[in-house]
Amino acid sequence: TKNYDYVIVGSGLFGAVFAYKMKQAGLKCLVIDKREHLGGNIYCENVEGINVHKYGPHIFHTNSKEIWGFVNQFVEFNHFRYSPLANYKGTLYNLPFNMHTFYQFWGTQTPEEAKQKIEEQKAKLNIKKPQNLEEQAISLVGNDVYERLIKGYTEKQWGRNAKDLPSFIIKRLPVRYTYDNNYFNDKYQGIPIGGYNKLIDGLLEDIDVLLKTDYFENKSSFDEMGTKVVYTGKIDEFFDYQLGYLNYRSLRFESETLDKTNHQGIAAINYTEREIPYTRIIEHKHFEYGTQDKTVVTKEYPQEWDKDKEPYYPVNDETNSSLYNRYKKLAEAEKNVIFGGRLAEYKYYDMHQVIASALKRAEKELGL
Ligand code: FAD
């Protein structure tokens, strides 16, 4: 029997926002998730009173007044600005690349001096048509910035040498000739006060949820429970991998609780040399200006993905994109299933983008 208008597979932002819109329209949803908690990758775990970003650090940023207003209905945001440091062989640099960074490199104090320095370095190498990521990066920012802040970091992220990576991975590199350490350019930015779980709990209030419930273990009975299914899991898994596996980059997080109030004085430090196996250390309390007695730090290690690991980043190269397009064709033939979110669309979505996409999809569904 159809007890629900929508059975929603996945309680991440896509599923939660879609469910919220349907609830507002008076429709009934069931949200299921195979994890033991709601929220997908924005879920935070409370450790010693600190919101630990369990699936990697999340900073909310958007240029859309509408999306900003939407999320602020559920939780207030603080004034956090993401401005990570880079540690290269024990020396600290400001990110993203800006006048502070250039001062730290060369002692240049004016935009003219910094520009000249970068132009000199670019000219010396004289790269006409970049053949790989290394040449592309050097042709954009010169070799000092490249060697110390880009090379090792990128090689760790992709598990390959920069010379073997395609140049298109780095289309542009944001270089700022101002003393501005704010990583994002968006108008609105912050961290939910009290954590991301408040946002998810607000969205899913009064909606039926089932945790530790894998759709595929009872697919036909879930299909029967709802008029339609909203699927936010991996698209290839929906079709039983019949065309092959889509590839991802995965991550491994190593967290520890330290018996001190402040470990590194900032939310994120990137470790940009190749020899250190992790790419960054996160100190979670700094996202919320925490004053707890203890602190939790997390080292982030990139790793190859296999089907037993969490799929973090889609690999949007030609092979995977064309495989995705073939799955998408199969998805289009499923008339009672809506595919949405980062796994079902095999797309790197930021939070504000996935919210926008779920709102749009829900409105289309409601004929608005
Ligand atoms: P998810 O959050 O992945 O939710 C999908 C849910 O579906 C999961 O809970 C999963 O358990 C469930 N599911 C899957 N298959 C099944 C099944 N068979 N049965 C039941 N349940 C199932 N965005 C930003 O805006 N700012 C950031 O700073 C930022 N940092 C990020 C850092 C990292 C390391 C990563 C990986 C992403 C980051 N993002 C960031 C992106 C952000 O996480 C996503 O935009 C957002 O979480 C996507 O929501 P979603 O609902 O599409 O997917």
Coordinates of C-alpha atoms and ligand atoms in Angstrom, one line a residue:
T1 CA 0.0 0.0 0.0
K2 CA 1.1 3.5 -0.8
N3 CA 1.5 5.2 2.6
Y4 CA 3.7 7.9 1.3
D5 CA 3.8 10.3 -1.6
Y6 CA 7.6 10.1 -1.6
V7 CA 10.1 7.6 -0.3
I8 CA 13.3 9.5 -0.1
V9 CA 16.5 7.5 -0.1
G10 CA 19.2 9.5 1.7
S11 CA 18.9 12.1 4.5
G12 CA 21.6 14.5 3.2
L13 CA 20.8 18.0 2.1
F14 CA 19.1 17.0 -1.1
G15 CA 16.8 14.5 0.5
A16 CA 16.1 16.7 3.5
V17 CA 15.4 19.9 1.5
F18 CA 13.1 18.0 -0.9
A19 CA 11.2 16.4 2.0
Y20 CA 10.8 19.8 3.7
K21 CA 9.2 21.3 0.5
M22 CA 6.9 18.4 0.2
K23 CA 5.8 18.6 3.8
Q24 CA 5.1 22.3 3.3
A25 CA 2.9 21.3 0.4
G26 CA 1.0 18.9 2.6
L27 CA 2.5 15.7 1.1
K28 CA 3.8 12.8 3.1
C29 CA 7.4 11.6 2.9
L30 CA 9.5 8.8 4.4
V31 CA 13.2 9.4 4.5
I32 CA 15.5 6.4 4.9
D33 CA 19.3 6.4 5.4
K34 CA 21.7 3.5 5.7
R35 CA 23.9 5.4 8.1
E36 CA 23.1 5.6 11.8
H37 CA 22.5 9.3 11.7
L38 CA 20.8 12.0 9.6
G39 CA 22.4 14.6 7.4
G40 CA 24.7 12.8 5.0
N41 CA 28.1 14.4 4.8
I42 CA 27.2 17.5 6.7
Y43 CA 26.6 15.5 9.9
C44 CA 28.6 16.6 13.0
E45 CA 29.4 14.3 15.9
N46 CA 29.5 15.9 19.3
V47 CA 32.8 15.1 21.1
E48 CA 33.5 17.0 24.4
G49 CA 30.9 19.5 23.4
I50 CA 32.7 20.2 20.1
N51 CA 30.9 19.7 16.7
V52 CA 33.2 17.5 14.8
H53 CA 32.7 17.6 11.1
K54 CA 32.8 13.8 10.6
Y55 CA 33.0 13.7 6.8
G56 CA 35.3 16.7 6.3
P57 CA 35.1 20.3 7.2
H58 CA 32.1 22.2 5.8
I59 CA 31.9 25.9 5.4
F60 CA 28.6 27.3 4.2
H61 CA 29.0 30.1 1.6
T62 CA 26.6 31.4 -1.1
N63 CA 26.0 34.5 -3.2
S64 CA 22.2 33.8 -3.2
K65 CA 20.2 35.9 -0.8
E66 CA 17.4 33.4 -1.3
I67 CA 19.4 30.3 -0.2
W68 CA 21.0 32.3 2.7
G69 CA 17.5 33.2 3.8
F70 CA 16.3 29.7 3.4
V71 CA 18.9 28.1 5.7
N72 CA 18.7 30.9 8.2
Q73 CA 15.1 29.9 8.9
F74 CA 16.3 26.8 10.6
V75 CA 19.5 28.0 12.3
E76 CA 21.5 31.1 12.8
F77 CA 25.0 31.4 11.3
N78 CA 28.1 32.8 12.9
H79 CA 30.6 35.1 11.2
F80 CA 33.2 32.4 10.5
R81 CA 35.5 33.2 7.5
Y82 CA 37.5 30.4 5.9
S83 CA 41.2 31.5 5.7
P84 CA 43.4 28.5 6.0
L85 CA 47.1 28.6 6.4
A86 CA 49.6 26.5 4.5
N87 CA 52.5 24.8 6.2
Y88 CA 55.3 24.0 3.8
K89 CA 58.3 22.4 5.5
G90 CA 57.6 24.3 8.7
T91 CA 57.0 27.7 7.3
L92 CA 53.5 29.2 7.4
Y93 CA 51.9 31.0 4.4
N94 CA 48.5 32.6 4.1
L95 CA 45.9 31.3 1.6
P96 CA 44.4 31.8 -0.8
F97 CA 47.4 33.3 -2.7
N98 CA 47.3 37.0 -1.9
M99 CA 49.4 39.9 -0.9
H100 CA 50.2 38.4 2.5
T101 CA 51.5 35.2 0.8
F102 CA 53.6 37.2 -1.7
Y103 CA 55.1 39.2 1.2
Q104 CA 55.9 35.9 2.9
F105 CA 57.6 34.6 -0.2
W106 CA 59.4 37.6 -1.5
G107 CA 59.0 40.5 0.9
T108 CA 57.0 42.4 -1.8
Q109 CA 54.7 45.0 -0.3
T110 CA 52.8 46.5 -3.2
P111 CA 50.7 44.8 -5.9
E112 CA 53.1 46.1 -8.6
E113 CA 56.0 44.4 -6.9
A114 CA 54.2 41.2 -6.5
K115 CA 52.9 41.2 -10.1
Q116 CA 56.3 41.9 -11.4
K117 CA 57.7 38.9 -9.4
I118 CA 55.1 36.5 -10.8
E119 CA 55.5 37.8 -14.4
E120 CA 59.3 37.3 -14.2
Q121 CA 58.9 33.8 -13.0
K122 CA 56.3 33.0 -15.7
A123 CA 58.5 34.6 -18.4
K124 CA 61.5 32.6 -17.4
L125 CA 59.7 29.3 -18.0
N126 CA 58.1 30.5 -21.2
I127 CA 55.3 27.9 -21.4
K128 CA 53.3 28.4 -24.6
K129 CA 50.7 25.7 -24.3
P130 CA 50.6 23.9 -21.0
Q131 CA 50.7 20.1 -21.5
N132 CA 50.0 19.0 -17.9
L133 CA 48.9 20.4 -14.5
E134 CA 52.5 21.4 -13.6
E135 CA 52.9 23.6 -16.6
Q136 CA 49.5 25.0 -16.3
A137 CA 50.0 26.0 -12.7
I138 CA 53.4 27.5 -13.3
S139 CA 52.1 29.5 -16.3
L140 CA 49.5 30.9 -14.0
V141 CA 51.4 31.8 -10.8
G142 CA 55.1 31.1 -11.4
N143 CA 57.3 28.5 -9.8
D144 CA 57.7 29.6 -6.2
V145 CA 54.0 29.5 -5.4
Y146 CA 53.7 26.3 -7.5
E147 CA 56.6 24.4 -5.8
R148 CA 55.7 25.3 -2.3
L149 CA 51.9 25.6 -2.2
I150 CA 50.5 23.6 -5.1
K151 CA 52.7 20.7 -6.2
G152 CA 52.8 18.5 -3.2
Y153 CA 49.3 19.2 -2.1
T154 CA 47.8 18.4 -5.5
E155 CA 49.9 15.3 -5.9
K156 CA 48.6 14.0 -2.6
Q157 CA 45.0 14.8 -3.5
W158 CA 45.1 12.9 -6.7
G159 CA 47.7 10.3 -5.9
R160 CA 49.7 11.1 -9.0
N161 CA 52.6 13.3 -10.1
A162 CA 51.6 16.7 -11.3
K163 CA 53.3 16.1 -14.7
D164 CA 50.9 13.1 -15.1
L165 CA 47.8 15.1 -14.3
P166 CA 45.8 16.8 -17.0
S167 CA 46.1 20.6 -17.1
F168 CA 42.3 21.1 -17.1
I169 CA 42.1 20.3 -13.4
I170 CA 43.5 23.8 -12.7
K171 CA 41.6 26.1 -15.0
R172 CA 42.3 29.2 -13.1
L173 CA 44.1 29.9 -9.9
P174 CA 42.7 32.6 -7.8
V175 CA 45.5 35.2 -7.3
R176 CA 44.6 38.3 -5.4
Y177 CA 46.6 41.4 -5.3
T178 CA 44.9 42.5 -2.1
Y179 CA 45.6 41.6 1.5
D180 CA 42.6 39.4 1.8
N181 CA 42.7 35.9 3.4
N182 CA 39.1 35.1 2.9
Y183 CA 39.0 31.9 0.8
F184 CA 35.6 32.4 -0.6
N185 CA 34.3 35.4 -2.6
D186 CA 30.7 34.8 -1.8
K187 CA 28.6 37.5 -0.1
Y188 CA 27.3 35.2 2.7
Q189 CA 29.4 32.8 4.7
G190 CA 29.3 31.1 8.1
I191 CA 28.9 28.1 10.2
P192 CA 25.5 27.2 11.8
I193 CA 25.6 28.2 15.5
G194 CA 25.2 24.9 17.3
G195 CA 26.2 22.8 14.3
Y196 CA 24.9 21.5 11.0
N197 CA 22.6 19.0 12.7
K198 CA 20.3 21.8 13.6
L199 CA 19.8 22.6 10.0
I200 CA 19.0 18.9 9.1
D201 CA 16.8 18.5 12.2
G202 CA 14.9 21.6 11.3
L203 CA 14.3 20.4 7.7
L204 CA 13.2 17.0 8.8
E205 CA 11.0 18.0 11.7
D206 CA 7.8 15.9 11.8
I207 CA 8.9 13.8 8.8
D208 CA 9.1 10.0 9.2
V209 CA 12.7 8.7 9.1
L210 CA 14.3 5.3 9.3
L211 CA 18.0 5.1 10.0
K212 CA 20.4 2.1 9.4
T213 CA 18.1 1.2 6.6
D214 CA 19.6 0.4 3.2
Y215 CA 17.2 0.9 0.3
F216 CA 18.6 -2.0 -1.6
E217 CA 18.0 -4.5 1.1
N218 CA 14.2 -4.0 0.6
K219 CA 14.0 -2.1 -2.6
S220 CA 10.7 -3.5 -3.8
S221 CA 8.9 -3.0 -0.5
F222 CA 10.1 0.6 -0.3
D223 CA 9.1 1.2 -3.9
E224 CA 5.6 0.0 -3.0
M225 CA 5.3 2.3 0.0
G226 CA 5.6 5.5 -2.0
T227 CA 4.0 6.9 -5.1
K228 CA 7.5 8.0 -6.1
V229 CA 11.0 7.4 -5.0
V230 CA 13.6 10.2 -4.6
Y231 CA 17.0 8.5 -4.8
T232 CA 20.2 10.4 -3.6
G233 CA 22.6 7.4 -3.5
K234 CA 25.1 6.4 -6.1
I235 CA 23.6 6.2 -9.5
D236 CA 25.6 3.2 -10.6
E237 CA 24.6 1.3 -7.5
F238 CA 20.9 1.9 -8.4
F239 CA 21.5 0.0 -11.6
D240 CA 23.5 -2.7 -9.9
Y241 CA 26.7 -1.4 -11.6
Q242 CA 25.6 -3.0 -14.8
L243 CA 27.6 -0.6 -17.0
G244 CA 30.6 -0.6 -14.6
Y245 CA 31.8 1.4 -11.6
L246 CA 32.0 5.1 -11.5
N247 CA 35.3 6.2 -9.9
Y248 CA 35.7 8.5 -6.9
R249 CA 38.5 10.0 -4.8
S250 CA 38.1 9.0 -1.2
L251 CA 39.4 10.3 2.1
R252 CA 40.4 8.8 5.5
F253 CA 40.1 10.9 8.6
E254 CA 42.2 10.3 11.7
S255 CA 40.8 12.2 14.7
E256 CA 42.1 12.6 18.2
T257 CA 41.0 14.5 21.3
L258 CA 43.7 16.5 22.9
D259 CA 43.8 17.6 26.5
K260 CA 44.4 21.3 25.8
T261 CA 42.2 24.2 24.9
N262 CA 43.9 25.2 21.7
H263 CA 46.2 23.2 19.4
Q264 CA 46.8 25.2 16.2
G265 CA 44.9 28.4 16.7
I266 CA 43.0 28.1 13.4
A267 CA 40.4 25.8 11.9
A268 CA 42.5 24.5 9.0
I269 CA 46.2 24.2 8.1
N270 CA 47.1 22.7 4.8
Y271 CA 50.2 20.6 4.7
T272 CA 51.5 21.3 1.2
E273 CA 54.7 19.2 1.0
R274 CA 54.4 15.8 -0.6
E275 CA 56.3 14.0 2.2
I276 CA 53.6 14.5 4.8
P277 CA 50.9 12.0 3.8
Y278 CA 47.9 14.1 5.0
T279 CA 46.7 17.2 3.2
R280 CA 45.4 19.2 6.2
I281 CA 44.7 19.3 9.9
I282 CA 41.4 20.5 11.1
E283 CA 40.8 21.8 14.6
H284 CA 37.0 21.7 14.8
K285 CA 36.3 24.0 17.7
H286 CA 37.6 27.0 15.8
F287 CA 34.6 26.9 13.4
E288 CA 32.4 27.9 16.3
Y289 CA 34.9 29.9 18.4
G290 CA 34.7 27.1 21.0
T291 CA 36.0 27.5 24.5
Q292 CA 35.8 23.9 25.6
D293 CA 38.6 22.5 27.9
K294 CA 39.6 20.0 25.2
T295 CA 40.1 20.1 21.5
V296 CA 39.6 17.7 18.6
V297 CA 41.9 17.6 15.7
T298 CA 41.6 15.6 12.4
K299 CA 44.2 14.7 9.9
E300 CA 42.8 14.3 6.4
Y301 CA 44.4 11.6 4.2
P302 CA 43.4 11.3 0.5
Q303 CA 43.0 7.8 -0.7
E304 CA 42.1 5.7 -3.7
W305 CA 38.4 4.7 -3.7
D306 CA 37.1 1.2 -3.9
K307 CA 33.5 0.1 -3.4
D308 CA 34.0 -0.4 0.4
K309 CA 35.1 3.1 0.9
E310 CA 33.2 6.4 1.2
P311 CA 32.8 8.0 -2.2
Y312 CA 33.8 11.6 -1.5
Y313 CA 34.7 13.3 -4.8
P314 CA 33.5 12.4 -8.2
V315 CA 36.3 12.1 -10.8
N316 CA 34.9 14.1 -13.7
D317 CA 37.3 12.9 -16.4
E318 CA 36.2 11.8 -19.8
T319 CA 35.9 8.1 -19.0
N320 CA 33.8 8.7 -15.9
S321 CA 31.7 11.4 -17.4
S322 CA 30.7 9.3 -20.4
L323 CA 29.9 6.4 -18.1
Y324 CA 27.8 8.7 -16.0
N325 CA 25.9 9.9 -19.1
R326 CA 25.1 6.3 -20.0
Y327 CA 23.7 5.7 -16.5
K328 CA 21.8 9.0 -16.8
K329 CA 20.0 7.5 -19.8
L330 CA 18.9 4.6 -17.8
A331 CA 17.8 7.0 -15.0
E332 CA 15.6 9.0 -17.4
A333 CA 13.7 5.8 -18.2
E334 CA 12.7 5.4 -14.5
K335 CA 9.5 7.3 -14.5
N336 CA 8.7 7.0 -10.8
V337 CA 12.2 7.8 -9.5
I338 CA 13.8 11.2 -9.1
F339 CA 17.6 11.2 -9.0
G340 CA 19.2 14.0 -7.1
G341 CA 22.2 15.1 -5.2
R342 CA 26.0 14.6 -5.5
L343 CA 25.9 10.8 -5.8
A344 CA 22.9 10.4 -8.0
E345 CA 24.1 13.2 -10.3
Y346 CA 27.8 12.3 -10.0
K347 CA 28.5 15.9 -9.5
Y348 CA 30.6 18.0 -7.1
Y349 CA 28.0 20.1 -5.4
D350 CA 28.6 22.6 -2.7
M351 CA 25.9 22.8 0.0
H352 CA 24.3 25.9 -1.4
Q353 CA 24.2 24.3 -4.8
V354 CA 22.6 21.1 -3.7
I355 CA 20.0 23.1 -1.7
A356 CA 19.2 25.1 -4.8
S357 CA 18.9 22.0 -6.9
A358 CA 16.6 20.3 -4.4
L359 CA 14.4 23.3 -4.2
K360 CA 14.1 23.6 -7.9
R361 CA 13.4 19.9 -8.3
A362 CA 10.7 20.0 -5.6
E363 CA 9.1 23.1 -7.2
K364 CA 9.0 21.4 -10.6
E365 CA 7.4 18.4 -8.9
L366 CA 4.8 20.6 -7.3
G367 CA 4.1 22.3 -10.6
L368 CA 5.3 25.7 -9.2
Ligands
FAD1 P1 25.0 13.2 0.9 O1 25.3 14.2 2.0 O2 26.1 12.3 0.5 O3 23.8 12.4 1.3 C1 23.4 11.1 0.7 C2 22.9 10.2 1.7 O4 22.3 9.1 1.1 C3 23.9 9.7 2.7 O5 23.5 10.0 4.0 C4 23.9 8.2 2.5 O6 24.1 7.5 3.6 C5 22.5 7.9 1.9 N1 22.4 6.8 1.1 C6 23.2 6.5 0.0 N2 22.8 5.3 -0.5 C7 21.8 4.8 0.3 C8 21.1 3.6 0.3 N3 21.3 2.6 -0.6 N4 20.1 3.4 1.2 C9 19.9 4.4 2.2 N5 20.6 5.5 2.2 C10 21.6 5.7 1.3 N6 30.1 22.0 0.5 C11 30.2 23.3 0.9 O7 29.3 24.1 0.6 N7 31.2 23.8 1.7 C12 32.2 23.0 2.1 O8 33.1 23.4 2.8 C13 32.2 21.6 1.7 N8 33.2 20.8 2.1 C14 33.2 19.5 1.7 C15 34.2 18.6 2.1 C16 34.2 17.3 1.8 C17 35.3 16.4 2.2 C18 33.2 16.8 0.9 C19 33.2 15.4 0.5 C20 32.1 17.6 0.6 C21 32.1 19.0 0.9 N9 31.1 19.8 0.6 C22 31.1 21.1 0.9 C23 29.9 19.3 -0.2 C24 28.7 18.9 0.6 O9 29.1 17.8 1.4 C25 27.6 18.4 -0.3 O10 27.2 19.4 -1.2 C26 26.3 17.8 0.4 O11 26.6 17.2 1.5 C27 25.6 16.9 -0.6 O12 24.4 16.5 -0.1 P2 23.7 15.2 -0.8 O13 22.3 15.1 -0.1 O14 23.7 15.3 -2.2 O15 24.6 14.0 -0.5

